[in-house]
PDB file of C-alpha atoms in Angstrom:
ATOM      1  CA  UNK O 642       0.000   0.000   0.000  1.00  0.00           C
ATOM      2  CA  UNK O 643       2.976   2.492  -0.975  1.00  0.00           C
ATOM      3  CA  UNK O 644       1.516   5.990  -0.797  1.00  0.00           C
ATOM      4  CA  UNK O 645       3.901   9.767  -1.726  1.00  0.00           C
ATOM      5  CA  UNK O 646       4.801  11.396   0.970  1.00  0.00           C
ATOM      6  CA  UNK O 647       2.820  14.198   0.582  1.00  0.00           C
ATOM      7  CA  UNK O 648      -0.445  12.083  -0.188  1.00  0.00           C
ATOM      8  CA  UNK O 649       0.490  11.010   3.632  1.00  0.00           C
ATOM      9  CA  UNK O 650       0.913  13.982   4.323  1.00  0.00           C
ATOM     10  CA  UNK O 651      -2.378  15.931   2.796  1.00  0.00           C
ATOM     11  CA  UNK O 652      -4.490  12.622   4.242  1.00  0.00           C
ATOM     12  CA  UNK O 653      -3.634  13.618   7.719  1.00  0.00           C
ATOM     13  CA  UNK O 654      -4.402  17.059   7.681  1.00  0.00           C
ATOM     14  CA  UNK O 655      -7.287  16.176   5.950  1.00  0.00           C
ATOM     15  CA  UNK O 656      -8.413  13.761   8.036  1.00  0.00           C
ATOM     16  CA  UNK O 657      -7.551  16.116  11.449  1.00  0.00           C
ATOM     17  CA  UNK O 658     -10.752  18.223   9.568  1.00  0.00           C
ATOM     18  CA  UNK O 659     -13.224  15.764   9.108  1.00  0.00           C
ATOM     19  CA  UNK O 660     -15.615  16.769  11.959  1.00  0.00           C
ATOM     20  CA  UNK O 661     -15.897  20.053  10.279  1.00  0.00           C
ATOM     21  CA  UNK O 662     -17.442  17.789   7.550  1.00  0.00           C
ATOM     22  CA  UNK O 663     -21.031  18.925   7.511  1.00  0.00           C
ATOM     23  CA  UNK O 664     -21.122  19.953  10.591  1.00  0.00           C
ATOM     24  CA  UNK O 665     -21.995  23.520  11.323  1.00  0.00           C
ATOM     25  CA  UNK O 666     -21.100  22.914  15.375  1.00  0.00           C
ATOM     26  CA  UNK O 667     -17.819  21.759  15.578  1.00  0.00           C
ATOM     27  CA  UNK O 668     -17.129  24.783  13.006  1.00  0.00           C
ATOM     28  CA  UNK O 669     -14.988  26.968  16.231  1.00  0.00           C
ATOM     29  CA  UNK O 670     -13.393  23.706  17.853  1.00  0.00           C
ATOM     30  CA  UNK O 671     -12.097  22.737  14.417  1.00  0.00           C
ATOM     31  CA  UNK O 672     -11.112  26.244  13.249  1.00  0.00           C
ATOM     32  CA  UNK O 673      -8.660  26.323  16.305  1.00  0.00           C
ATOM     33  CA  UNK O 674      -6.475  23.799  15.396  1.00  0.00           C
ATOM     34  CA  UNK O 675      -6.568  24.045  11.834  1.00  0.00           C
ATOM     35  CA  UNK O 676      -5.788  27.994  11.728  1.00  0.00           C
ATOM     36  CA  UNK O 677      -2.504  26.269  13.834  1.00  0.00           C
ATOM     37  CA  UNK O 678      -1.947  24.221  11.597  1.00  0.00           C
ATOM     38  CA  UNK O 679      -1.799  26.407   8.686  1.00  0.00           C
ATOM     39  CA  UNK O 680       0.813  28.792   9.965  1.00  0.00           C
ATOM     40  CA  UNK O 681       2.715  25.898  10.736  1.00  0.00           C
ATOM     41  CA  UNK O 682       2.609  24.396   7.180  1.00  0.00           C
ATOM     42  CA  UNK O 683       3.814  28.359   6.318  1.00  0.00           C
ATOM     43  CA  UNK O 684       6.706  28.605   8.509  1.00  0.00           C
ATOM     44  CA  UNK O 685       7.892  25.368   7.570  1.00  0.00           C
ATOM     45  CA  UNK O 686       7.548  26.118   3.619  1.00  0.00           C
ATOM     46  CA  UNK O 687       9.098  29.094   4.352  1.00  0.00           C
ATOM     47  CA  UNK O 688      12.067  28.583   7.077  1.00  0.00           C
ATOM     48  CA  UNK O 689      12.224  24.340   7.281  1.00  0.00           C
ATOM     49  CA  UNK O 690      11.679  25.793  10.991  1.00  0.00           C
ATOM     50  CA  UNK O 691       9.173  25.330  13.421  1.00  0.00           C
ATOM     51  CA  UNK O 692       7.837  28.746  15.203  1.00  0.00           C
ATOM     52  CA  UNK O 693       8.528  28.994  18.573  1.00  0.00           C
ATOM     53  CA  UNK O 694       6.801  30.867  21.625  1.00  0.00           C
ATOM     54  CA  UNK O 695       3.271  30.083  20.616  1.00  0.00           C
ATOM     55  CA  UNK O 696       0.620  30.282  23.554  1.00  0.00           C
ATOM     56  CA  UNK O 697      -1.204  27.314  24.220  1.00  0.00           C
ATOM     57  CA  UNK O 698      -2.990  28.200  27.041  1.00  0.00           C
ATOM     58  CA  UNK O 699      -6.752  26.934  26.548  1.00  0.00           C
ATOM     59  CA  UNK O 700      -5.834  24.148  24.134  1.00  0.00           C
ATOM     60  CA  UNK O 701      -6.058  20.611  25.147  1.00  0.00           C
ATOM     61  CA  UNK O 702      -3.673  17.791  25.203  1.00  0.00           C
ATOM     62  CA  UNK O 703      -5.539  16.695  21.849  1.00  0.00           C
ATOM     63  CA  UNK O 704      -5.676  19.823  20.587  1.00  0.00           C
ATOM     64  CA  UNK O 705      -1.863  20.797  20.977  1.00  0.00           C
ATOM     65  CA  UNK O 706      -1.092  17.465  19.414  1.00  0.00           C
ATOM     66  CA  UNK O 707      -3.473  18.148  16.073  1.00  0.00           C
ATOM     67  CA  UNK O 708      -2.258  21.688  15.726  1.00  0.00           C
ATOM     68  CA  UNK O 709       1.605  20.133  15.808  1.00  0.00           C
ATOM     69  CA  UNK O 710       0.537  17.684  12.660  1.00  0.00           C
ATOM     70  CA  UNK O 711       3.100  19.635  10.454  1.00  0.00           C
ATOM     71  CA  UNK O 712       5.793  19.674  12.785  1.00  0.00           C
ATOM     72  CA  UNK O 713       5.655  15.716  13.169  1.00  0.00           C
ATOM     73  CA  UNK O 714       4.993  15.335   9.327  1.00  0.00           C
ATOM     74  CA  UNK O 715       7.370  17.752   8.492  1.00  0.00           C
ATOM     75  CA  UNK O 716      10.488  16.174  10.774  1.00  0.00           C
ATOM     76  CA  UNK O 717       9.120  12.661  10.378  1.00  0.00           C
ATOM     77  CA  UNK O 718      12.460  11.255   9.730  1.00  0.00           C
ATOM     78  CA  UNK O 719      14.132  13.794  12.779  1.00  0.00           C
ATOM     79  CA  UNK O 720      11.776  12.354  15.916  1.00  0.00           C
ATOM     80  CA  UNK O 721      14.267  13.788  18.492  1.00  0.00           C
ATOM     81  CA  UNK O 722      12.953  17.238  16.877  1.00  0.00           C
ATOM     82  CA  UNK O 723       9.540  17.314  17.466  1.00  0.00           C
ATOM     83  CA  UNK O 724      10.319  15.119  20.250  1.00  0.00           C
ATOM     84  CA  UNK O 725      11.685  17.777  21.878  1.00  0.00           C
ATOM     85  CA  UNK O 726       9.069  20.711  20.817  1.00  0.00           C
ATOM     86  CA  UNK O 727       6.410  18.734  21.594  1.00  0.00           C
ATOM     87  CA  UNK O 728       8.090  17.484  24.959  1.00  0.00           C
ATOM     88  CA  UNK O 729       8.901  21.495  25.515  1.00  0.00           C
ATOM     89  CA  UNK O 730       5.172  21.976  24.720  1.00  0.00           C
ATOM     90  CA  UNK O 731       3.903  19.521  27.580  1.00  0.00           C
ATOM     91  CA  UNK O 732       6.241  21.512  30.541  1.00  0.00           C
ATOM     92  CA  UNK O 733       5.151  24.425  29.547  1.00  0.00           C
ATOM     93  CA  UNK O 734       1.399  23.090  29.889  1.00  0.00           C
ATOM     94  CA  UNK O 735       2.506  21.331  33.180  1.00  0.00           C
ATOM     95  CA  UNK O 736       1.353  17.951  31.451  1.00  0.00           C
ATOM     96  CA  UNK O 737       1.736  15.121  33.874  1.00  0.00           C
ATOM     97  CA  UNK O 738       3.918  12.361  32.766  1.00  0.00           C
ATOM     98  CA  UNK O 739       1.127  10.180  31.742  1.00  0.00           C
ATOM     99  CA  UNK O 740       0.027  12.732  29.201  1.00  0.00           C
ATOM    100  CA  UNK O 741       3.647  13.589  28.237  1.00  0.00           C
ATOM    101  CA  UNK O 742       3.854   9.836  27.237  1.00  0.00           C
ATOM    102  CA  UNK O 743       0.633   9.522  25.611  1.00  0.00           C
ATOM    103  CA  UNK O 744       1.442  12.804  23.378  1.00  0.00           C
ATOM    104  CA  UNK O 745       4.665  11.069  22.198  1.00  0.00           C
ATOM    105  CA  UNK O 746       3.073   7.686  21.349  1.00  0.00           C
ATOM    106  CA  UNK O 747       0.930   9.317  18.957  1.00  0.00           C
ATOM    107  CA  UNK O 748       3.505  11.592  17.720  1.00  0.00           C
ATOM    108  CA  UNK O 749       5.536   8.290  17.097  1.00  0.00           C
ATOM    109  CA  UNK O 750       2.471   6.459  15.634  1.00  0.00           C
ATOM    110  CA  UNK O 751       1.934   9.334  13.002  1.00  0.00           C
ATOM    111  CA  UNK O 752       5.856   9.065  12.056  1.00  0.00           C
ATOM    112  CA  UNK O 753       5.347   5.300  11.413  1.00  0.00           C
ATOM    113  CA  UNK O 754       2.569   6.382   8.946  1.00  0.00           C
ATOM    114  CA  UNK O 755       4.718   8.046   6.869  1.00  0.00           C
ATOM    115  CA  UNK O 756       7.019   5.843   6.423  1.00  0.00           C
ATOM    116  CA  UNK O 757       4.694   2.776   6.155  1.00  0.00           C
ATOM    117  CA  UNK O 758       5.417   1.449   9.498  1.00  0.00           C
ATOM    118  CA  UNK O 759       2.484   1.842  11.137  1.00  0.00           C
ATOM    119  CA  UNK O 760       1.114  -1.950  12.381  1.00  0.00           C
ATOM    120  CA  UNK O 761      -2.136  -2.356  12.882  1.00  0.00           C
ATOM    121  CA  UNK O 762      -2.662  -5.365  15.037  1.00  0.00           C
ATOM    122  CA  UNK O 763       0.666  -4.845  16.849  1.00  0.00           C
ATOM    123  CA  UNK O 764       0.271  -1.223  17.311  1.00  0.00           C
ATOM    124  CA  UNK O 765       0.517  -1.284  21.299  1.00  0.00           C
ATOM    125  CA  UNK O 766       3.022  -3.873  21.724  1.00  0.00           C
ATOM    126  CA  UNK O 767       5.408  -2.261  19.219  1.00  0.00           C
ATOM    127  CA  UNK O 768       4.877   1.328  20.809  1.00  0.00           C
ATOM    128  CA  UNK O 769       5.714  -0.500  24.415  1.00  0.00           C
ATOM    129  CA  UNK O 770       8.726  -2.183  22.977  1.00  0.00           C
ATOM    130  CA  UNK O 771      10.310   1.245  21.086  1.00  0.00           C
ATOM    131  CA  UNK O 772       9.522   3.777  23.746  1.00  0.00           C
ATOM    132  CA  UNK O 773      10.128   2.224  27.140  1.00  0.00           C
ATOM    133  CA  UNK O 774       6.479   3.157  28.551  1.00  0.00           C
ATOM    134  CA  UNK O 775       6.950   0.850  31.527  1.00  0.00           C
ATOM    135  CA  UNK O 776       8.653   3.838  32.637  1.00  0.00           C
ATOM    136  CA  UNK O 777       6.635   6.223  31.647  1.00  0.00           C
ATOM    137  CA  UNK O 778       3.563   4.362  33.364  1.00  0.00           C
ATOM    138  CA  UNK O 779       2.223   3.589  30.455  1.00  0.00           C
ATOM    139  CA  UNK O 780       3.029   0.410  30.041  1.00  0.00           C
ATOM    140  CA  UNK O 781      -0.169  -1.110  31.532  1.00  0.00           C
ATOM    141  CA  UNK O 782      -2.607   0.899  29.575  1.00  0.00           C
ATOM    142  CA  UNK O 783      -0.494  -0.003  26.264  1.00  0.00           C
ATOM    143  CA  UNK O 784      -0.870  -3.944  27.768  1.00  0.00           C
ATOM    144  CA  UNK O 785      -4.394  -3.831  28.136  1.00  0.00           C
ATOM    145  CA  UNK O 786      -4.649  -2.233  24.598  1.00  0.00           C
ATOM    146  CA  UNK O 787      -3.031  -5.045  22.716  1.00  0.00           C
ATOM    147  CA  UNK O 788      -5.031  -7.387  24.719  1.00  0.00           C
ATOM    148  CA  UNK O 789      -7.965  -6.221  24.056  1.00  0.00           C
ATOM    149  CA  UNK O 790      -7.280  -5.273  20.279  1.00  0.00           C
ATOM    150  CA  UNK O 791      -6.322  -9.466  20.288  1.00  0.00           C
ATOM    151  CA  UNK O 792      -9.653 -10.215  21.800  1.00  0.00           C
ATOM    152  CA  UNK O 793     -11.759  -7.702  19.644  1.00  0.00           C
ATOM    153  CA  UNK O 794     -13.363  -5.610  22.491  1.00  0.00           C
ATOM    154  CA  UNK O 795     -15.346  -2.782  21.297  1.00  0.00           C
ATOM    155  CA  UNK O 796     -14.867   1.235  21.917  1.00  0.00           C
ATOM    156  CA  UNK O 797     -17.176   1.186  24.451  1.00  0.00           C
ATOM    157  CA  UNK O 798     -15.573  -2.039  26.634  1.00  0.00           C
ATOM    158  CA  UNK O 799     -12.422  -0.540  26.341  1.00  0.00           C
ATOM    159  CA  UNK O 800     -13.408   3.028  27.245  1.00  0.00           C
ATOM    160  CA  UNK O 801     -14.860   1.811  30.421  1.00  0.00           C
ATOM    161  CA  UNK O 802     -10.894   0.261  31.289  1.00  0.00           C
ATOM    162  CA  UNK O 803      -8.648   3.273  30.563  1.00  0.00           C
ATOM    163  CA  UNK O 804      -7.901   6.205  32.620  1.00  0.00           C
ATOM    164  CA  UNK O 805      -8.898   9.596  32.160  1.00  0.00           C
ATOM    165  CA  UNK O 806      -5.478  11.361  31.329  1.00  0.00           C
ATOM    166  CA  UNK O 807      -5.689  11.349  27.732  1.00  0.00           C
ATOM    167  CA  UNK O 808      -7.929   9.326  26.990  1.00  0.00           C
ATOM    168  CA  UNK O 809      -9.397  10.515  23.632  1.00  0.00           C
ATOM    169  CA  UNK O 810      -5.960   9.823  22.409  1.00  0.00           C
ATOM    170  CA  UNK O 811      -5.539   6.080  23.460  1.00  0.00           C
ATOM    171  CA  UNK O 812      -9.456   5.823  21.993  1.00  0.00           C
ATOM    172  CA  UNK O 813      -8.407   7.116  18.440  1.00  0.00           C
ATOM    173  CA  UNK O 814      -5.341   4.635  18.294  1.00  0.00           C
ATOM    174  CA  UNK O 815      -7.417   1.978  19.440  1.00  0.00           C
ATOM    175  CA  UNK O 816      -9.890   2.682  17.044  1.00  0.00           C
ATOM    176  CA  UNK O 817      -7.428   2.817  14.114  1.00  0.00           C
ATOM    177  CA  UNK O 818      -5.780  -0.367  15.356  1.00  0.00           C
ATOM    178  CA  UNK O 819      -8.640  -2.383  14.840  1.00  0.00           C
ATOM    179  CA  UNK O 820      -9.666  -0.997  11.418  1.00  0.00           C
ATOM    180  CA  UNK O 821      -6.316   0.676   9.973  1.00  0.00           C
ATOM    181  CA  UNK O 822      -6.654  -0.165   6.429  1.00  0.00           C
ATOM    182  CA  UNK O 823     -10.052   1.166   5.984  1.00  0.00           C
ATOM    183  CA  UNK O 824     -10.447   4.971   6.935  1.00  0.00           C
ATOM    184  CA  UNK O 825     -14.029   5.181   6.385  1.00  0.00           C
ATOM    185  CA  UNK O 826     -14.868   2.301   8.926  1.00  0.00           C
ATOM    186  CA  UNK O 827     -12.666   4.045  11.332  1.00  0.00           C
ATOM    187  CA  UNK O 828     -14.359   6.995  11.109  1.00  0.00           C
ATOM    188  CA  UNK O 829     -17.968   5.542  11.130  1.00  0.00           C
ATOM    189  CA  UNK O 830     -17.053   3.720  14.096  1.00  0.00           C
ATOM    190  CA  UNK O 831     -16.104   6.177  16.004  1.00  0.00           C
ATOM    191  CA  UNK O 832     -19.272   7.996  14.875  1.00  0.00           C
ATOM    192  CA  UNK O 833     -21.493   5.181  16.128  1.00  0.00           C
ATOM    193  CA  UNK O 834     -19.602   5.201  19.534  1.00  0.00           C
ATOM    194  CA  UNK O 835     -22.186   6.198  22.051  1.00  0.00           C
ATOM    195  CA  UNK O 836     -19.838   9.561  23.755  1.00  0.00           C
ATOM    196  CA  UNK O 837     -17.862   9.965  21.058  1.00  0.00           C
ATOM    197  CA  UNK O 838     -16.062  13.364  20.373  1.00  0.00           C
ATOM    198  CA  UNK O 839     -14.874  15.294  17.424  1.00  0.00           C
ATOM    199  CA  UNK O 840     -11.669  15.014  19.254  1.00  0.00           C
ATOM    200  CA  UNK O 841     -11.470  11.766  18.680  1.00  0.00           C
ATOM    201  CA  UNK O 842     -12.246  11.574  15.126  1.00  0.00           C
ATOM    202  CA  UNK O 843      -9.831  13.674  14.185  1.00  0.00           C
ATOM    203  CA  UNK O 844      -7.177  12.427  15.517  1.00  0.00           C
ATOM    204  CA  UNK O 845      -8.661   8.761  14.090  1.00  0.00           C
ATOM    205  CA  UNK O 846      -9.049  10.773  10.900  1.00  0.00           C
ATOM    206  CA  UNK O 847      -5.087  11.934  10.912  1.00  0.00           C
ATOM    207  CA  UNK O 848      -3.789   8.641  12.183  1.00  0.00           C
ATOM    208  CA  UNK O 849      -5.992   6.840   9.331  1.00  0.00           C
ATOM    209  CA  UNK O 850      -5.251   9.841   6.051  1.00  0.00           C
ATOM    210  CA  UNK O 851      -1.336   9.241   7.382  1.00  0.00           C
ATOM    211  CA  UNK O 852      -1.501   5.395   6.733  1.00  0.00           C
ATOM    212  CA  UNK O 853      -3.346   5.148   3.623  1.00  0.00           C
ATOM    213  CA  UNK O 854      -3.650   8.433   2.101  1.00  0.00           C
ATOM    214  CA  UNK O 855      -5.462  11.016   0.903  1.00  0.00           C
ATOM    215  CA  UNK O 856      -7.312   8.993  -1.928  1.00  0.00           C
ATOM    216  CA  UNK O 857      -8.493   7.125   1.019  1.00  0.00           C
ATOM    217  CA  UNK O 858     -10.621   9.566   1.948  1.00  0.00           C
ATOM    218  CA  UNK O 859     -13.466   9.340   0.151  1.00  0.00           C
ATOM    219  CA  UNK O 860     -14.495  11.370  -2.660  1.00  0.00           C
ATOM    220  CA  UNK O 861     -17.657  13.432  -1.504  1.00  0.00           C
ATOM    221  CA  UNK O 862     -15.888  13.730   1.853  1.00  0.00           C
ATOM    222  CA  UNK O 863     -13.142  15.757  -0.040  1.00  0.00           C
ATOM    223  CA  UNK O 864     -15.587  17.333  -1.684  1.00  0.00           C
ATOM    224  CA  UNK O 865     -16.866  18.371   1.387  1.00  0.00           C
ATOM    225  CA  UNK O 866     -13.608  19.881   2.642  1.00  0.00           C
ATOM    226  CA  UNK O 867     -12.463  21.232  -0.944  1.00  0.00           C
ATOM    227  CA  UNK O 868     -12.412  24.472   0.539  1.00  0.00           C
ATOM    228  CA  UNK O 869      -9.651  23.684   3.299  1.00  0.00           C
ATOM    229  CA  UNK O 870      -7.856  21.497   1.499  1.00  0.00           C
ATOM    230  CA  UNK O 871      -7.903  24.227  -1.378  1.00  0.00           C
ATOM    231  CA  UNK O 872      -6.397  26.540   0.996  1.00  0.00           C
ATOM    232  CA  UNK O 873      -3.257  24.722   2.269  1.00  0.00           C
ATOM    233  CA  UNK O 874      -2.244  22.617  -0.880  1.00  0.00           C
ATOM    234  CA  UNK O 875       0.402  24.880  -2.623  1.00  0.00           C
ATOM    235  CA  UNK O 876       1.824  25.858   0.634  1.00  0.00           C
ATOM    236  CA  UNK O 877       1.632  22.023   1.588  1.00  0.00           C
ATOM    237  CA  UNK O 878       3.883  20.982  -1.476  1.00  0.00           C
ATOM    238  CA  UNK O 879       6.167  24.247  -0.648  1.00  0.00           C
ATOM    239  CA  UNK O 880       6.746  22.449   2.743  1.00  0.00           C
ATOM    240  CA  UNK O 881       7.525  18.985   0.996  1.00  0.00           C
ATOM    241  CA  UNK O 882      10.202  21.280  -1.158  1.00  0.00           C
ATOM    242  CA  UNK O 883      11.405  23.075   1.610  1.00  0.00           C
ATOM    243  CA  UNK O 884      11.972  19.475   3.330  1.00  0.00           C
ATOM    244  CA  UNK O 885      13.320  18.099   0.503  1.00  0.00           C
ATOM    245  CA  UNK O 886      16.208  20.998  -0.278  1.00  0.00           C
ATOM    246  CA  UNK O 887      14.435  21.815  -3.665  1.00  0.00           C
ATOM    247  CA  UNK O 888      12.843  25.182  -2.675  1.00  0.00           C
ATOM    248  CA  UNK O 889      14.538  27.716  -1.105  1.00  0.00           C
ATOM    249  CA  UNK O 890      13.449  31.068   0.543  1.00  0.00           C
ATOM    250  CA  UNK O 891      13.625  34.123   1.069  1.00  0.00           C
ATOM    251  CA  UNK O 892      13.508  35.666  -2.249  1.00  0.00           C
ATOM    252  CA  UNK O 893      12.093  34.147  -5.625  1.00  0.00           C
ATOM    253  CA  UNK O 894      11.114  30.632  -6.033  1.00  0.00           C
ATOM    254  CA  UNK O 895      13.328  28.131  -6.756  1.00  0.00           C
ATOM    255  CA  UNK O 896      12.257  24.958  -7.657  1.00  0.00           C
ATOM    256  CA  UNK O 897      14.426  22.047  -8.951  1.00  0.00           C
ATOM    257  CA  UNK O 898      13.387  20.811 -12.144  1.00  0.00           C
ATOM    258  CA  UNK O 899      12.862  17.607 -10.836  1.00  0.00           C
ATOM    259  CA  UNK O 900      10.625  18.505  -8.001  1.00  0.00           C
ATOM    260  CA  UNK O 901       7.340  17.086  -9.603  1.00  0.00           C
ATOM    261  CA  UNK O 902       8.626  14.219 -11.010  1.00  0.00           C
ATOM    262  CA  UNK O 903      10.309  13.303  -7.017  1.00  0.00           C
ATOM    263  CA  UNK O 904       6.727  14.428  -5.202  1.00  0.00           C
ATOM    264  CA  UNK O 905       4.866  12.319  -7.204  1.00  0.00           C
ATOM    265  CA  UNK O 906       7.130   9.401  -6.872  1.00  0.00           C
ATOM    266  CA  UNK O 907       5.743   6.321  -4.768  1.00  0.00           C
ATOM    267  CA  UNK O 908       8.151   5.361  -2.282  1.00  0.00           C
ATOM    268  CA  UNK O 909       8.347   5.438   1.590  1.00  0.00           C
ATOM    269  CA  UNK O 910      10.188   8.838   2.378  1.00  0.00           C
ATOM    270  CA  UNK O 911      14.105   9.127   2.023  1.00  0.00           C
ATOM    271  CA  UNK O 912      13.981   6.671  -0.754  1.00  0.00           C
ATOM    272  CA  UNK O 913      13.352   8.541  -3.316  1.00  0.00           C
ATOM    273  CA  UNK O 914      14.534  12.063  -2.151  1.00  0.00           C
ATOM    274  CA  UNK O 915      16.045  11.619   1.090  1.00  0.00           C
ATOM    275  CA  UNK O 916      16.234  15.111   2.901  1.00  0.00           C
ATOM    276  CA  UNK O 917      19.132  17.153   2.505  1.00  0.00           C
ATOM    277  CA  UNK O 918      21.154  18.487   5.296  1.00  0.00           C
ATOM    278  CA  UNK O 919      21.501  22.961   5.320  1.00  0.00           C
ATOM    279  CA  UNK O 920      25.534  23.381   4.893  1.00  0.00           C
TER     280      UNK O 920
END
């Protein structure tokens, strides 16, 4: 199921703004995050930086982590970078640890997705294994996860288990553990869920665009959210040029003849064009 890079990419912004999809009251809850999110696809474009000394006072732990969706797309292959921003993000929200660890397992998940690496069925066990949550305390929720992914418990049964810190997040990998290849199940699952947030199916919604890609999205659901995705698609393949070395600003663009030809190439990032370090 090899998918560009920036069809990864575009399917999880896309997906973060599917509850906006027809629906007139999640219109301010949405906008929050995805105004974020475009200024972030603009700096990066722009500077291959992330912008620093943003506010996030009033956002939520979910809400921090969908507004940082270009940062983790954009250094997908440099973790220890948005490991740290995001990390930086948590202290300066006083996050407790549990959180802290949560926000970096689905940081980490979202990196897999770009790279094809993202398991389904083994989601939880691999996300134990690769960041150490047994010290995080983690490691008991991840556990019951992967046990109860094994034995096919539904959203609700598992909701009922979990703790409270963060919970929307372990929901929406849960949720796109047990249905990963097929985005619109996902999302109509989470939909059916009796409680069910657009929190939650957004971040099912990113998780799921990052893994199979924007074409998995179906059509009159993008043609539902032509408008947004309208809005950020030239600056979205500015950032893939920035990333990639082929664009270069300030001043006039500067594309490398080859830049089409290398975005619309199908190969798991760094294959194709790996990124190229600033002298």
């Amino acid at each position: 199921m090899q998918q560009t890079l920036l069809s990864r990419w575009e399917g999880a912004l896309l997906g973060s703004c599917l509850p906006w999809m027809g629906n007139v009251s999640e219109g301010a809850q949405v906008e929050s995050w995805y105004e974020r999110q475009n200024q972030a696809i603009q700096a990066l474009a722009e500077t291959g930086q992330w912008q620093g000394g943003i506010n996030w006072k009033g956002y939520t732990t979910s809400e921090i982590i969908l507004s940082c969706l270009p940062l983790i797309l954009f250094f997908n292959d440099q973790p220890e970078t948005w490991g740290e921003q995001l990390s930086a993000i948590a202290q300066q929200k006083n996050e407790s640890s549990l959180a802290t660890a949560a926000i970096l397992a689905y940081a980490t998940a979202i990196t897999w997705g770009t790279s094809e690496k993202l398991p389904g069925n083994t989601l939880f066990k691999k996300l134990r294994k690769d960041l150490d949550e047994d010290s995080s305390g983690n490691g008991n929720v991840l556990t019951m996860l992967q046990n109860s992914l094994e034995q096919e418990a539904t959203l609700q049964e598992i909701k009922l288990k979990l703790p409270s810190t963060c919970q929307d997040i372990w929901l929406a990998l849960y949720c796109f553990a047990t249905t990963s290849e097929n985005l619109a199940l996902s999302v109509r699952r989470v939909k059916a869920s009796e409680g069910s947030n657009s929190i939650i199916l957004a971040l099912v919604g990113a998780l799921s665009g990052v893994h199979n890609g924007v074409n998995a999205i179906p059509v009159p659901w993008r043609c539902l959210l032509q408008k947004e995705r309208t809005e950020w698609k030239q600056k979205l393949r500015l950032m893939w040029a920035t990333w990639s070395g082929n664009y270069h600003f300030p001043g006039q663009a500067n594309f490398d003849e080859h830049l089409d030809v290398n975005a619309m190439a199908i190969a798991p990032c760094g294959v194709i064009q790996p990124r190229r370090q600033k002298p």
